[in-house]
Amino acid sequence: MVTNPFAIVQHTTNSEDNNSVKALIVGESRMDQIILSRLLINNNFDVCIAPNGDAAIHKFNEYKPDIVFMHLNLPDISGYDLTRILKRLSTDKYIPIVFVTGASDDEFLGRCFDSGGDDFFVKPIREGLLNAKINSLLRIKKIHDDMYDEKKVLASHSDEQLKDLYDAKSIIYNIHKPRFHNSGNIEWSYVAQNILSGDIVCSAETPSGNHVVLIGDNTGHGLPAAIGSIITCETFYSMVNKGFDIQVIIEAINKKIFFLLPTDRFLAATIIEFNFDYKSMKLWIAGMPNVLVINSNGALKTTLNSMHMPLGIILFDKKDVVPISVNLEENDRIYAYTDGLIEVFNARGEMFGEEGLLKAIRSSCTLEQRVDAIVNQTKKFSNNASVTDDVLLLEINCDKKLIKKRGKNKIHTNEIKPMDWHVKFDLKTDVISKTNPIPGLIQAIVEMQGFGGHREKIFLILTEMYSNAVEHGILNLDSSIKEEENGFVKYYDLRQTKLNSLTDGNILIEINHYVENEKGIVSFTMKDNGIGFDHTQVMAELSKNTMKSGRGIALLYDLCRKCEYSDGGRTLNVEYEWQLERVANVA
């Protein structure tokens, strides 16, 4: 019995062979289909046949062949156009398409490759050449498929990492944003190179009402730099809220970065503390670009240079950190920024630099969105070149009309009715010379009593009492030094020198709290073992004092209902009266 050869148009192996290759034959000629099918089936191919373009597209999507053999004789579409369609449908995988034709001229072969074909056979087909070409194309296909699979795995990992980065960004935002204090006179612009970055700006209010700002630039980019920002952010807000001096805050941030981060990670930082009325500021710059003080006309008043290497490189303590003090006038503006702002280049290789920044500040001084306008000028200078470093620019404006009225500090101000209690602290030499105990002491009594919205004033009272006891009582410092050129630096240098050599210091602090007519009365008594001092010589009325010293004692008289010195200035007793605010019931 002779088998009809024209009946053999499609074949699937009887056994399920996972290694068999799927081939799609596209062509109208039955003879061509049979000849090519038998050759492929003999080599363990699974074969599917499509007689026209519509069938080819349908079977291509359904059958998902490993290789396509394309004849040009199709009733509904040219083989060239169908090849282009199939190539578009197989963008995710490489599926070789081989033309089968009787023509062999260069123009025809060029059109085959131009339409997306990968190879060709000239009829009659020789089995040996067919096998060699197929094997070569399938090796190429395997390389492409392996690369595609690896790309999918990498894309999956990339998506996971991207999600992790966005999650980390959200965490950092939640840590930082709720505690960011905006007094109404702060404006900044921030352009990050990556999802996570190392540039950071923190702003918080001390219990005494001063405004502290930190702008920092961690080494590197991405998650490692962001981790440094978290450490800085947490330390900054925690310590500013408790009233620690900026010297102590800097020391603490430095230690944490030094011990927690790798040796090649550090933080360039500028930290500024503005007095509550913005008439003066203390600042310290470590490895950051210059801080600029600009007047209302956009002219440069003062350039303040870096004073120390970045944080986290070496260990140091507050004696190595001597902030400088700068007097300010209303409408002065202070600019702090990271190096990404000025280290941009134009097509001629020229750097924007501080000179370009000053020009941008002058040209933008009357604009409302001044900071954005300045940053846009840096972009224009570099012809909007892609960001190669994080860019951060911060402006603090001393214009009183912009400064919001300070709200009451809501942290640790529990609504607890006044109670009777008494505590006593006996501070010896090591405590006085090496620490500032006042923030911790305030935290302890605030946790116990709350004091509602009076925490700021109580903090200020105890801080002034302690500073006077240490500086004028035990160390016998002369405040008039502050009036000299670089007076604050000299004063605090001398203060630290005397503290380092202190051998017999003692301060006794007693706090009595009692209730009087539903009001709380807190009585502070502070006694030191110094030689004493005449408090009337270091005191001036607040309204008449334009000097850099002498305000502390007058402030105590102004805040307290009682303020009495005794024992030659070695003992001071004050009483402060407070009451929880009553909230009216609204029907």
mmCIF file with all atom_site columns, N, CA and C in Angstrom, residues 268-326:
data_model
loop_
_atom_site.group_PDB
_atom_site.id
_atom_site.type_symbol
_atom_site.label_atom_id
_atom_site.label_alt_id
_atom_site.label_comp_id
_atom_site.label_asym_id
_atom_site.label_entity_id
_atom_site.label_seq_id
_atom_site.pdbx_PDB_ins_code
_atom_site.Cartn_x
_atom_site.Cartn_y
_atom_site.Cartn_z
_atom_site.occupancy
_atom_site.B_iso_or_equiv
_atom_site.pdbx_formal_charge
_atom_site.auth_seq_id
_atom_site.auth_comp_id
_atom_site.auth_asym_id
_atom_site.auth_atom_id
_atom_site.pdbx_PDB_model_num
ATOM 1   N N  . ALA A 1 268 ? 29.483 65.979 55.604 1.00 0.00 ? 268 ALA A N  1
ATOM 2   C CA . ALA A 1 268 ? 29.769 67.408 55.589 1.00 0.00 ? 268 ALA A CA 1
ATOM 3   C C  . ALA A 1 268 ? 28.509 68.120 56.079 1.00 0.00 ? 268 ALA A C  1
ATOM 4   N N  . ALA A 1 269 ? 28.659 69.072 56.990 1.00 0.00 ? 269 ALA A N  1
ATOM 5   C CA . ALA A 1 269 ? 27.456 69.653 57.616 1.00 0.00 ? 269 ALA A CA 1
ATOM 6   C C  . ALA A 1 269 ? 27.668 71.105 58.001 1.00 0.00 ? 269 ALA A C  1
ATOM 7   N N  . THR A 1 270 ? 26.581 71.834 57.940 1.00 0.00 ? 270 THR A N  1
ATOM 8   C CA . THR A 1 270 ? 26.496 73.189 58.499 1.00 0.00 ? 270 THR A CA 1
ATOM 9   C C  . THR A 1 270 ? 25.350 73.192 59.491 1.00 0.00 ? 270 THR A C  1
ATOM 10  N N  . ILE A 1 271 ? 25.618 73.645 60.710 1.00 0.00 ? 271 ILE A N  1
ATOM 11  C CA . ILE A 1 271 ? 24.558 73.727 61.716 1.00 0.00 ? 271 ILE A CA 1
ATOM 12  C C  . ILE A 1 271 ? 24.500 75.164 62.222 1.00 0.00 ? 271 ILE A C  1
ATOM 13  N N  . ILE A 1 272 ? 23.301 75.711 62.235 1.00 0.00 ? 272 ILE A N  1
ATOM 14  C CA . ILE A 1 272 ? 23.095 77.119 62.599 1.00 0.00 ? 272 ILE A CA 1
ATOM 15  C C  . ILE A 1 272 ? 22.020 77.200 63.672 1.00 0.00 ? 272 ILE A C  1
ATOM 16  N N  . GLU A 1 273 ? 22.282 77.986 64.705 1.00 0.00 ? 273 GLU A N  1
ATOM 17  C CA . GLU A 1 273 ? 21.274 78.245 65.729 1.00 0.00 ? 273 GLU A CA 1
ATOM 18  C C  . GLU A 1 273 ? 20.950 79.733 65.730 1.00 0.00 ? 273 GLU A C  1
ATOM 19  N N  . PHE A 1 274 ? 19.703 80.062 65.404 1.00 0.00 ? 274 PHE A N  1
ATOM 20  C CA . PHE A 1 274 ? 19.247 81.446 65.390 1.00 0.00 ? 274 PHE A CA 1
ATOM 21  C C  . PHE A 1 274 ? 18.629 81.779 66.743 1.00 0.00 ? 274 PHE A C  1
ATOM 22  N N  . ASN A 1 275 ? 18.967 82.947 67.260 1.00 0.00 ? 275 ASN A N  1
ATOM 23  C CA . ASN A 1 275 ? 18.302 83.427 68.454 1.00 0.00 ? 275 ASN A CA 1
ATOM 24  C C  . ASN A 1 275 ? 16.807 83.591 68.148 1.00 0.00 ? 275 ASN A C  1
ATOM 25  N N  . PHE A 1 276 ? 15.985 83.517 69.179 1.00 0.00 ? 276 PHE A N  1
ATOM 26  C CA . PHE A 1 276 ? 14.537 83.500 68.968 1.00 0.00 ? 276 PHE A CA 1
ATOM 27  C C  . PHE A 1 276 ? 14.038 84.707 68.176 1.00 0.00 ? 276 PHE A C  1
ATOM 28  N N  . ASP A 1 277 ? 14.771 85.842 68.217 1.00 0.00 ? 277 ASP A N  1
ATOM 29  C CA . ASP A 1 277 ? 14.343 87.038 67.488 1.00 0.00 ? 277 ASP A CA 1
ATOM 30  C C  . ASP A 1 277 ? 15.105 87.229 66.175 1.00 0.00 ? 277 ASP A C  1
ATOM 31  N N  . TYR A 1 278 ? 15.952 86.271 65.807 1.00 0.00 ? 278 TYR A N  1
ATOM 32  C CA . TYR A 1 278 ? 16.725 86.298 64.566 1.00 0.00 ? 278 TYR A CA 1
ATOM 33  C C  . TYR A 1 278 ? 17.632 87.528 64.462 1.00 0.00 ? 278 TYR A C  1
ATOM 34  N N  . LYS A 1 279 ? 18.074 88.021 65.618 1.00 0.00 ? 279 LYS A N  1
ATOM 35  C CA . LYS A 1 279 ? 19.019 89.136 65.606 1.00 0.00 ? 279 LYS A CA 1
ATOM 36  C C  . LYS A 1 279 ? 20.465 88.650 65.632 1.00 0.00 ? 279 LYS A C  1
ATOM 37  N N  . SER A 1 280 ? 20.650 87.372 65.891 1.00 0.00 ? 280 SER A N  1
ATOM 38  C CA . SER A 1 280 ? 22.001 86.808 65.883 1.00 0.00 ? 280 SER A CA 1
ATOM 39  C C  . SER A 1 280 ? 21.905 85.320 65.597 1.00 0.00 ? 280 SER A C  1
ATOM 40  N N  . MET A 1 281 ? 23.040 84.757 65.219 1.00 0.00 ? 281 MET A N  1
ATOM 41  C CA . MET A 1 281 ? 23.096 83.315 64.996 1.00 0.00 ? 281 MET A CA 1
ATOM 42  C C  . MET A 1 281 ? 24.471 82.794 65.380 1.00 0.00 ? 281 MET A C  1
ATOM 43  N N  . LYS A 1 282 ? 24.494 81.543 65.818 1.00 0.00 ? 282 LYS A N  1
ATOM 44  C CA . LYS A 1 282 ? 25.736 80.809 66.019 1.00 0.00 ? 282 LYS A CA 1
ATOM 45  C C  . LYS A 1 282 ? 25.788 79.728 64.958 1.00 0.00 ? 282 LYS A C  1
ATOM 46  N N  . LEU A 1 283 ? 26.947 79.521 64.360 1.00 0.00 ? 283 LEU A N  1
ATOM 47  C CA . LEU A 1 283 ? 27.026 78.480 63.352 1.00 0.00 ? 283 LEU A CA 1
ATOM 48  C C  . LEU A 1 283 ? 28.388 77.820 63.346 1.00 0.00 ? 283 LEU A C  1
ATOM 49  N N  . TRP A 1 284 ? 28.407 76.607 62.819 1.00 0.00 ? 284 TRP A N  1
ATOM 50  C CA . TRP A 1 284 ? 29.630 75.817 62.703 1.00 0.00 ? 284 TRP A CA 1
ATOM 51  C C  . TRP A 1 284 ? 29.555 75.056 61.400 1.00 0.00 ? 284 TRP A C  1
ATOM 52  N N  . ILE A 1 285 ? 30.629 75.101 60.614 1.00 0.00 ? 285 ILE A N  1
ATOM 53  C CA . ILE A 1 285 ? 30.635 74.525 59.274 1.00 0.00 ? 285 ILE A CA 1
ATOM 54  C C  . ILE A 1 285 ? 31.741 73.482 59.202 1.00 0.00 ? 285 ILE A C  1
ATOM 55  N N  . ALA A 1 286 ? 31.387 72.282 58.763 1.00 0.00 ? 286 ALA A N  1
ATOM 56  C CA . ALA A 1 286 ? 32.349 71.185 58.672 1.00 0.00 ? 286 ALA A CA 1
ATOM 57  C C  . ALA A 1 286 ? 32.347 70.611 57.255 1.00 0.00 ? 286 ALA A C  1
ATOM 58  N N  . GLY A 1 287 ? 33.315 71.031 56.449 1.00 0.00 ? 287 GLY A N  1
ATOM 59  C CA . GLY A 1 287 ? 33.478 70.466 55.119 1.00 0.00 ? 287 GLY A CA 1
ATOM 60  C C  . GLY A 1 287 ? 32.434 70.866 54.108 1.00 0.00 ? 287 GLY A C  1
ATOM 61  N N  . MET A 1 288 ? 31.645 71.881 54.407 1.00 0.00 ? 288 MET A N  1
ATOM 62  C CA . MET A 1 288 ? 30.587 72.342 53.498 1.00 0.00 ? 288 MET A CA 1
ATOM 63  C C  . MET A 1 288 ? 31.030 73.616 52.781 1.00 0.00 ? 288 MET A C  1
ATOM 64  N N  . PRO A 1 289 ? 30.364 73.950 51.662 1.00 0.00 ? 289 PRO A N  1
ATOM 65  C CA . PRO A 1 289 ? 30.648 75.234 51.013 1.00 0.00 ? 289 PRO A CA 1
ATOM 66  C C  . PRO A 1 289 ? 30.334 76.403 51.946 1.00 0.00 ? 289 PRO A C  1
ATOM 67  N N  . ASN A 1 290 ? 30.795 77.579 51.560 1.00 0.00 ? 290 ASN A N  1
ATOM 68  C CA . ASN A 1 290 ? 30.607 78.771 52.381 1.00 0.00 ? 290 ASN A CA 1
ATOM 69  C C  . ASN A 1 290 ? 29.132 79.067 52.627 1.00 0.00 ? 290 ASN A C  1
ATOM 70  N N  . VAL A 1 291 ? 28.851 79.602 53.813 1.00 0.00 ? 291 VAL A N  1
ATOM 71  C CA . VAL A 1 291 ? 27.529 80.143 54.125 1.00 0.00 ? 291 VAL A CA 1
ATOM 72  C C  . VAL A 1 291 ? 27.562 81.626 53.799 1.00 0.00 ? 291 VAL A C  1
ATOM 73  N N  . LEU A 1 292 ? 26.537 82.108 53.121 1.00 0.00 ? 292 LEU A N  1
ATOM 74  C CA . LEU A 1 292 ? 26.492 83.501 52.674 1.00 0.00 ? 292 LEU A CA 1
ATOM 75  C C  . LEU A 1 292 ? 25.419 84.262 53.435 1.00 0.00 ? 292 LEU A C  1
ATOM 76  N N  . VAL A 1 293 ? 25.778 85.457 53.922 1.00 0.00 ? 293 VAL A N  1
ATOM 77  C CA . VAL A 1 293 ? 24.806 86.363 54.528 1.00 0.00 ? 293 VAL A CA 1
ATOM 78  C C  . VAL A 1 293 ? 24.590 87.510 53.543 1.00 0.00 ? 293 VAL A C  1
ATOM 79  N N  . ILE A 1 294 ? 23.341 87.665 53.090 1.00 0.00 ? 294 ILE A N  1
ATOM 80  C CA . ILE A 1 294 ? 22.987 88.614 52.030 1.00 0.00 ? 294 ILE A CA 1
ATOM 81  C C  . ILE A 1 294 ? 21.997 89.625 52.595 1.00 0.00 ? 294 ILE A C  1
ATOM 82  N N  . ASN A 1 295 ? 22.166 90.902 52.232 1.00 0.00 ? 295 ASN A N  1
ATOM 83  C CA . ASN A 1 295 ? 21.204 91.897 52.708 1.00 0.00 ? 295 ASN A CA 1
ATOM 84  C C  . ASN A 1 295 ? 19.978 91.935 51.793 1.00 0.00 ? 295 ASN A C  1
ATOM 85  N N  . SER A 1 296 ? 19.046 92.809 52.123 1.00 0.00 ? 296 SER A N  1
ATOM 86  C CA . SER A 1 296 ? 17.767 92.836 51.404 1.00 0.00 ? 296 SER A CA 1
ATOM 87  C C  . SER A 1 296 ? 17.917 93.231 49.940 1.00 0.00 ? 296 SER A C  1
ATOM 88  N N  . ASN A 1 297 ? 19.033 93.894 49.581 1.00 0.00 ? 297 ASN A N  1
ATOM 89  C CA . ASN A 1 297 ? 19.259 94.305 48.192 1.00 0.00 ? 297 ASN A CA 1
ATOM 90  C C  . ASN A 1 297 ? 20.002 93.253 47.384 1.00 0.00 ? 297 ASN A C  1
ATOM 91  N N  . GLY A 1 298 ? 20.301 92.135 48.017 1.00 0.00 ? 298 GLY A N  1
ATOM 92  C CA . GLY A 1 298 ? 21.010 91.080 47.312 1.00 0.00 ? 298 GLY A CA 1
ATOM 93  C C  . GLY A 1 298 ? 22.514 91.196 47.365 1.00 0.00 ? 298 GLY A C  1
ATOM 94  N N  . ALA A 1 299 ? 23.031 92.142 48.158 1.00 0.00 ? 299 ALA A N  1
ATOM 95  C CA . ALA A 1 299 ? 24.480 92.329 48.260 1.00 0.00 ? 299 ALA A CA 1
ATOM 96  C C  . ALA A 1 299 ? 25.058 91.426 49.347 1.00 0.00 ? 299 ALA A C  1
ATOM 97  N N  . LEU A 1 300 ? 26.270 90.967 49.123 1.00 0.00 ? 300 LEU A N  1
ATOM 98  C CA . LEU A 1 300 ? 26.937 90.073 50.064 1.00 0.00 ? 300 LEU A CA 1
ATOM 99  C C  . LEU A 1 300 ? 27.428 90.863 51.278 1.00 0.00 ? 300 LEU A C  1
ATOM 100 N N  . LYS A 1 301 ? 27.007 90.451 52.484 1.00 0.00 ? 301 LYS A N  1
ATOM 101 C CA . LYS A 1 301 ? 27.480 91.060 53.720 1.00 0.00 ? 301 LYS A CA 1
ATOM 102 C C  . LYS A 1 301 ? 28.645 90.275 54.327 1.00 0.00 ? 301 LYS A C  1
ATOM 103 N N  . THR A 1 302 ? 28.501 88.952 54.391 1.00 0.00 ? 302 THR A N  1
ATOM 104 C CA . THR A 1 302 ? 29.490 88.116 55.069 1.00 0.00 ? 302 THR A CA 1
ATOM 105 C C  . THR A 1 302 ? 29.594 86.773 54.374 1.00 0.00 ? 302 THR A C  1
ATOM 106 N N  . THR A 1 303 ? 30.821 86.296 54.257 1.00 0.00 ? 303 THR A N  1
ATOM 107 C CA . THR A 1 303 ? 31.071 84.928 53.793 1.00 0.00 ? 303 THR A CA 1
ATOM 108 C C  . THR A 1 303 ? 31.677 84.142 54.949 1.00 0.00 ? 303 THR A C  1
ATOM 109 N N  . LEU A 1 304 ? 31.056 83.034 55.287 1.00 0.00 ? 304 LEU A N  1
ATOM 110 C CA . LEU A 1 304 ? 31.498 82.231 56.426 1.00 0.00 ? 304 LEU A CA 1
ATOM 111 C C  . LEU A 1 304 ? 32.041 80.901 55.906 1.00 0.00 ? 304 LEU A C  1
ATOM 112 N N  . ASN A 1 305 ? 33.310 80.622 56.217 1.00 0.00 ? 305 ASN A N  1
ATOM 113 C CA . ASN A 1 305 ? 34.014 79.481 55.652 1.00 0.00 ? 305 ASN A CA 1
ATOM 114 C C  . ASN A 1 305 ? 33.947 78.261 56.558 1.00 0.00 ? 305 ASN A C  1
ATOM 115 N N  . SER A 1 306 ? 34.247 77.110 55.970 1.00 0.00 ? 306 SER A N  1
ATOM 116 C CA . SER A 1 306 ? 34.289 75.865 56.721 1.00 0.00 ? 306 SER A CA 1
ATOM 117 C C  . SER A 1 306 ? 35.366 75.949 57.812 1.00 0.00 ? 306 SER A C  1
ATOM 118 N N  . MET A 1 307 ? 35.048 75.369 58.969 1.00 0.00 ? 307 MET A N  1
ATOM 119 C CA . MET A 1 307 ? 35.926 75.455 60.138 1.00 0.00 ? 307 MET A CA 1
ATOM 120 C C  . MET A 1 307 ? 36.535 74.115 60.519 1.00 0.00 ? 307 MET A C  1
ATOM 121 N N  . HIS A 1 308 ? 36.073 73.038 59.916 1.00 0.00 ? 308 HIS A N  1
ATOM 122 C CA . HIS A 1 308 ? 36.512 71.720 60.371 1.00 0.00 ? 308 HIS A CA 1
ATOM 123 C C  . HIS A 1 308 ? 36.293 70.715 59.246 1.00 0.00 ? 308 HIS A C  1
ATOM 124 N N  . MET A 1 309 ? 36.971 69.578 59.329 1.00 0.00 ? 309 MET A N  1
ATOM 125 C CA . MET A 1 309 ? 36.721 68.499 58.387 1.00 0.00 ? 309 MET A CA 1
ATOM 126 C C  . MET A 1 309 ? 35.332 67.909 58.635 1.00 0.00 ? 309 MET A C  1
ATOM 127 N N  . PRO A 1 310 ? 34.785 67.154 57.681 1.00 0.00 ? 310 PRO A N  1
ATOM 128 C CA . PRO A 1 310 ? 33.451 66.570 57.861 1.00 0.00 ? 310 PRO A CA 1
ATOM 129 C C  . PRO A 1 310 ? 33.356 65.656 59.072 1.00 0.00 ? 310 PRO A C  1
ATOM 130 N N  . LEU A 1 311 ? 32.132 65.417 59.510 1.00 0.00 ? 311 LEU A N  1
ATOM 131 C CA . LEU A 1 311 ? 31.886 64.574 60.676 1.00 0.00 ? 311 LEU A CA 1
ATOM 132 C C  . LEU A 1 311 ? 32.045 63.104 60.314 1.00 0.00 ? 311 LEU A C  1
ATOM 133 N N  . GLY A 1 312 ? 32.512 62.323 61.283 1.00 0.00 ? 312 GLY A N  1
ATOM 134 C CA . GLY A 1 312 ? 32.637 60.892 61.100 1.00 0.00 ? 312 GLY A CA 1
ATOM 135 C C  . GLY A 1 312 ? 34.018 60.426 60.696 1.00 0.00 ? 312 GLY A C  1
ATOM 136 N N  . ILE A 1 313 ? 34.955 61.345 60.476 1.00 0.00 ? 313 ILE A N  1
ATOM 137 C CA . ILE A 1 313 ? 36.305 60.964 60.058 1.00 0.00 ? 313 ILE A CA 1
ATOM 138 C C  . ILE A 1 313 ? 37.192 60.697 61.265 1.00 0.00 ? 313 ILE A C  1
ATOM 139 N N  . ILE A 1 314 ? 37.156 61.611 62.235 1.00 0.00 ? 314 ILE A N  1
ATOM 140 C CA . ILE A 1 314 ? 37.908 61.427 63.473 1.00 0.00 ? 314 ILE A CA 1
ATOM 141 C C  . ILE A 1 314 ? 36.990 61.717 64.649 1.00 0.00 ? 314 ILE A C  1
ATOM 142 N N  . LEU A 1 315 ? 37.370 61.261 65.828 1.00 0.00 ? 315 LEU A N  1
ATOM 143 C CA . LEU A 1 315 ? 36.606 61.565 67.038 1.00 0.00 ? 315 LEU A CA 1
ATOM 144 C C  . LEU A 1 315 ? 37.050 62.915 67.589 1.00 0.00 ? 315 LEU A C  1
ATOM 145 N N  . PHE A 1 316 ? 36.083 63.700 68.025 1.00 0.00 ? 316 PHE A N  1
ATOM 146 C CA . PHE A 1 316 ? 36.382 64.944 68.717 1.00 0.00 ? 316 PHE A CA 1
ATOM 147 C C  . PHE A 1 316 ? 35.245 65.234 69.668 1.00 0.00 ? 316 PHE A C  1
ATOM 148 N N  . ASP A 1 317 ? 35.430 66.197 70.557 1.00 0.00 ? 317 ASP A N  1
ATOM 149 C CA . ASP A 1 317 ? 34.360 66.566 71.470 1.00 0.00 ? 317 ASP A CA 1
ATOM 150 C C  . ASP A 1 317 ? 34.108 68.056 71.364 1.00 0.00 ? 317 ASP A C  1
ATOM 151 N N  . LYS A 1 318 ? 33.242 68.560 72.212 1.00 0.00 ? 318 LYS A N  1
ATOM 152 C CA . LYS A 1 318 ? 32.762 69.932 72.033 1.00 0.00 ? 318 LYS A CA 1
ATOM 153 C C  . LYS A 1 318 ? 33.839 70.982 72.205 1.00 0.00 ? 318 LYS A C  1
ATOM 154 N N  . LYS A 1 319 ? 34.971 70.639 72.835 1.00 0.00 ? 319 LYS A N  1
ATOM 155 C CA . LYS A 1 319 ? 36.046 71.630 72.938 1.00 0.00 ? 319 LYS A CA 1
ATOM 156 C C  . LYS A 1 319 ? 36.688 71.898 71.579 1.00 0.00 ? 319 LYS A C  1
ATOM 157 N N  . ASP A 1 320 ? 36.499 70.951 70.636 1.00 0.00 ? 320 ASP A N  1
ATOM 158 C CA . ASP A 1 320 ? 36.997 71.139 69.273 1.00 0.00 ? 320 ASP A CA 1
ATOM 159 C C  . ASP A 1 320 ? 35.986 71.868 68.400 1.00 0.00 ? 320 ASP A C  1
ATOM 160 N N  . VAL A 1 321 ? 34.811 72.108 68.936 1.00 0.00 ? 321 VAL A N  1
ATOM 161 C CA . VAL A 1 321 ? 33.734 72.738 68.171 1.00 0.00 ? 321 VAL A CA 1
ATOM 162 C C  . VAL A 1 321 ? 33.443 74.096 68.790 1.00 0.00 ? 321 VAL A C  1
ATOM 163 N N  . VAL A 1 322 ? 33.918 75.141 68.144 1.00 0.00 ? 322 VAL A N  1
ATOM 164 C CA . VAL A 1 322 ? 33.693 76.492 68.649 1.00 0.00 ? 322 VAL A CA 1
ATOM 165 C C  . VAL A 1 322 ? 32.890 77.260 67.599 1.00 0.00 ? 322 VAL A C  1
ATOM 166 N N  . PRO A 1 323 ? 31.574 77.315 67.748 1.00 0.00 ? 323 PRO A N  1
ATOM 167 C CA . PRO A 1 323 ? 30.760 78.046 66.768 1.00 0.00 ? 323 PRO A CA 1
ATOM 168 C C  . PRO A 1 323 ? 31.116 79.525 66.765 1.00 0.00 ? 323 PRO A C  1
ATOM 169 N N  . ILE A 1 324 ? 30.910 80.162 65.640 1.00 0.00 ? 324 ILE A N  1
ATOM 170 C CA . ILE A 1 324 ? 31.100 81.598 65.581 1.00 0.00 ? 324 ILE A CA 1
ATOM 171 C C  . ILE A 1 324 ? 29.738 82.273 65.692 1.00 0.00 ? 324 ILE A C  1
ATOM 172 N N  . SER A 1 325 ? 29.753 83.487 66.189 1.00 0.00 ? 325 SER A N  1
ATOM 173 C CA . SER A 1 325 ? 28.516 84.242 66.374 1.00 0.00 ? 325 SER A CA 1
ATOM 174 C C  . SER A 1 325 ? 28.482 85.392 65.371 1.00 0.00 ? 325 SER A C  1
ATOM 175 N N  . VAL A 1 326 ? 27.328 85.605 64.765 1.00 0.00 ? 326 VAL A N  1
ATOM 176 C CA . VAL A 1 326 ? 27.161 86.645 63.755 1.00 0.00 ? 326 VAL A CA 1
ATOM 177 C C  . VAL A 1 326 ? 25.914 87.440 64.076 1.00 0.00 ? 326 VAL A C  1
#
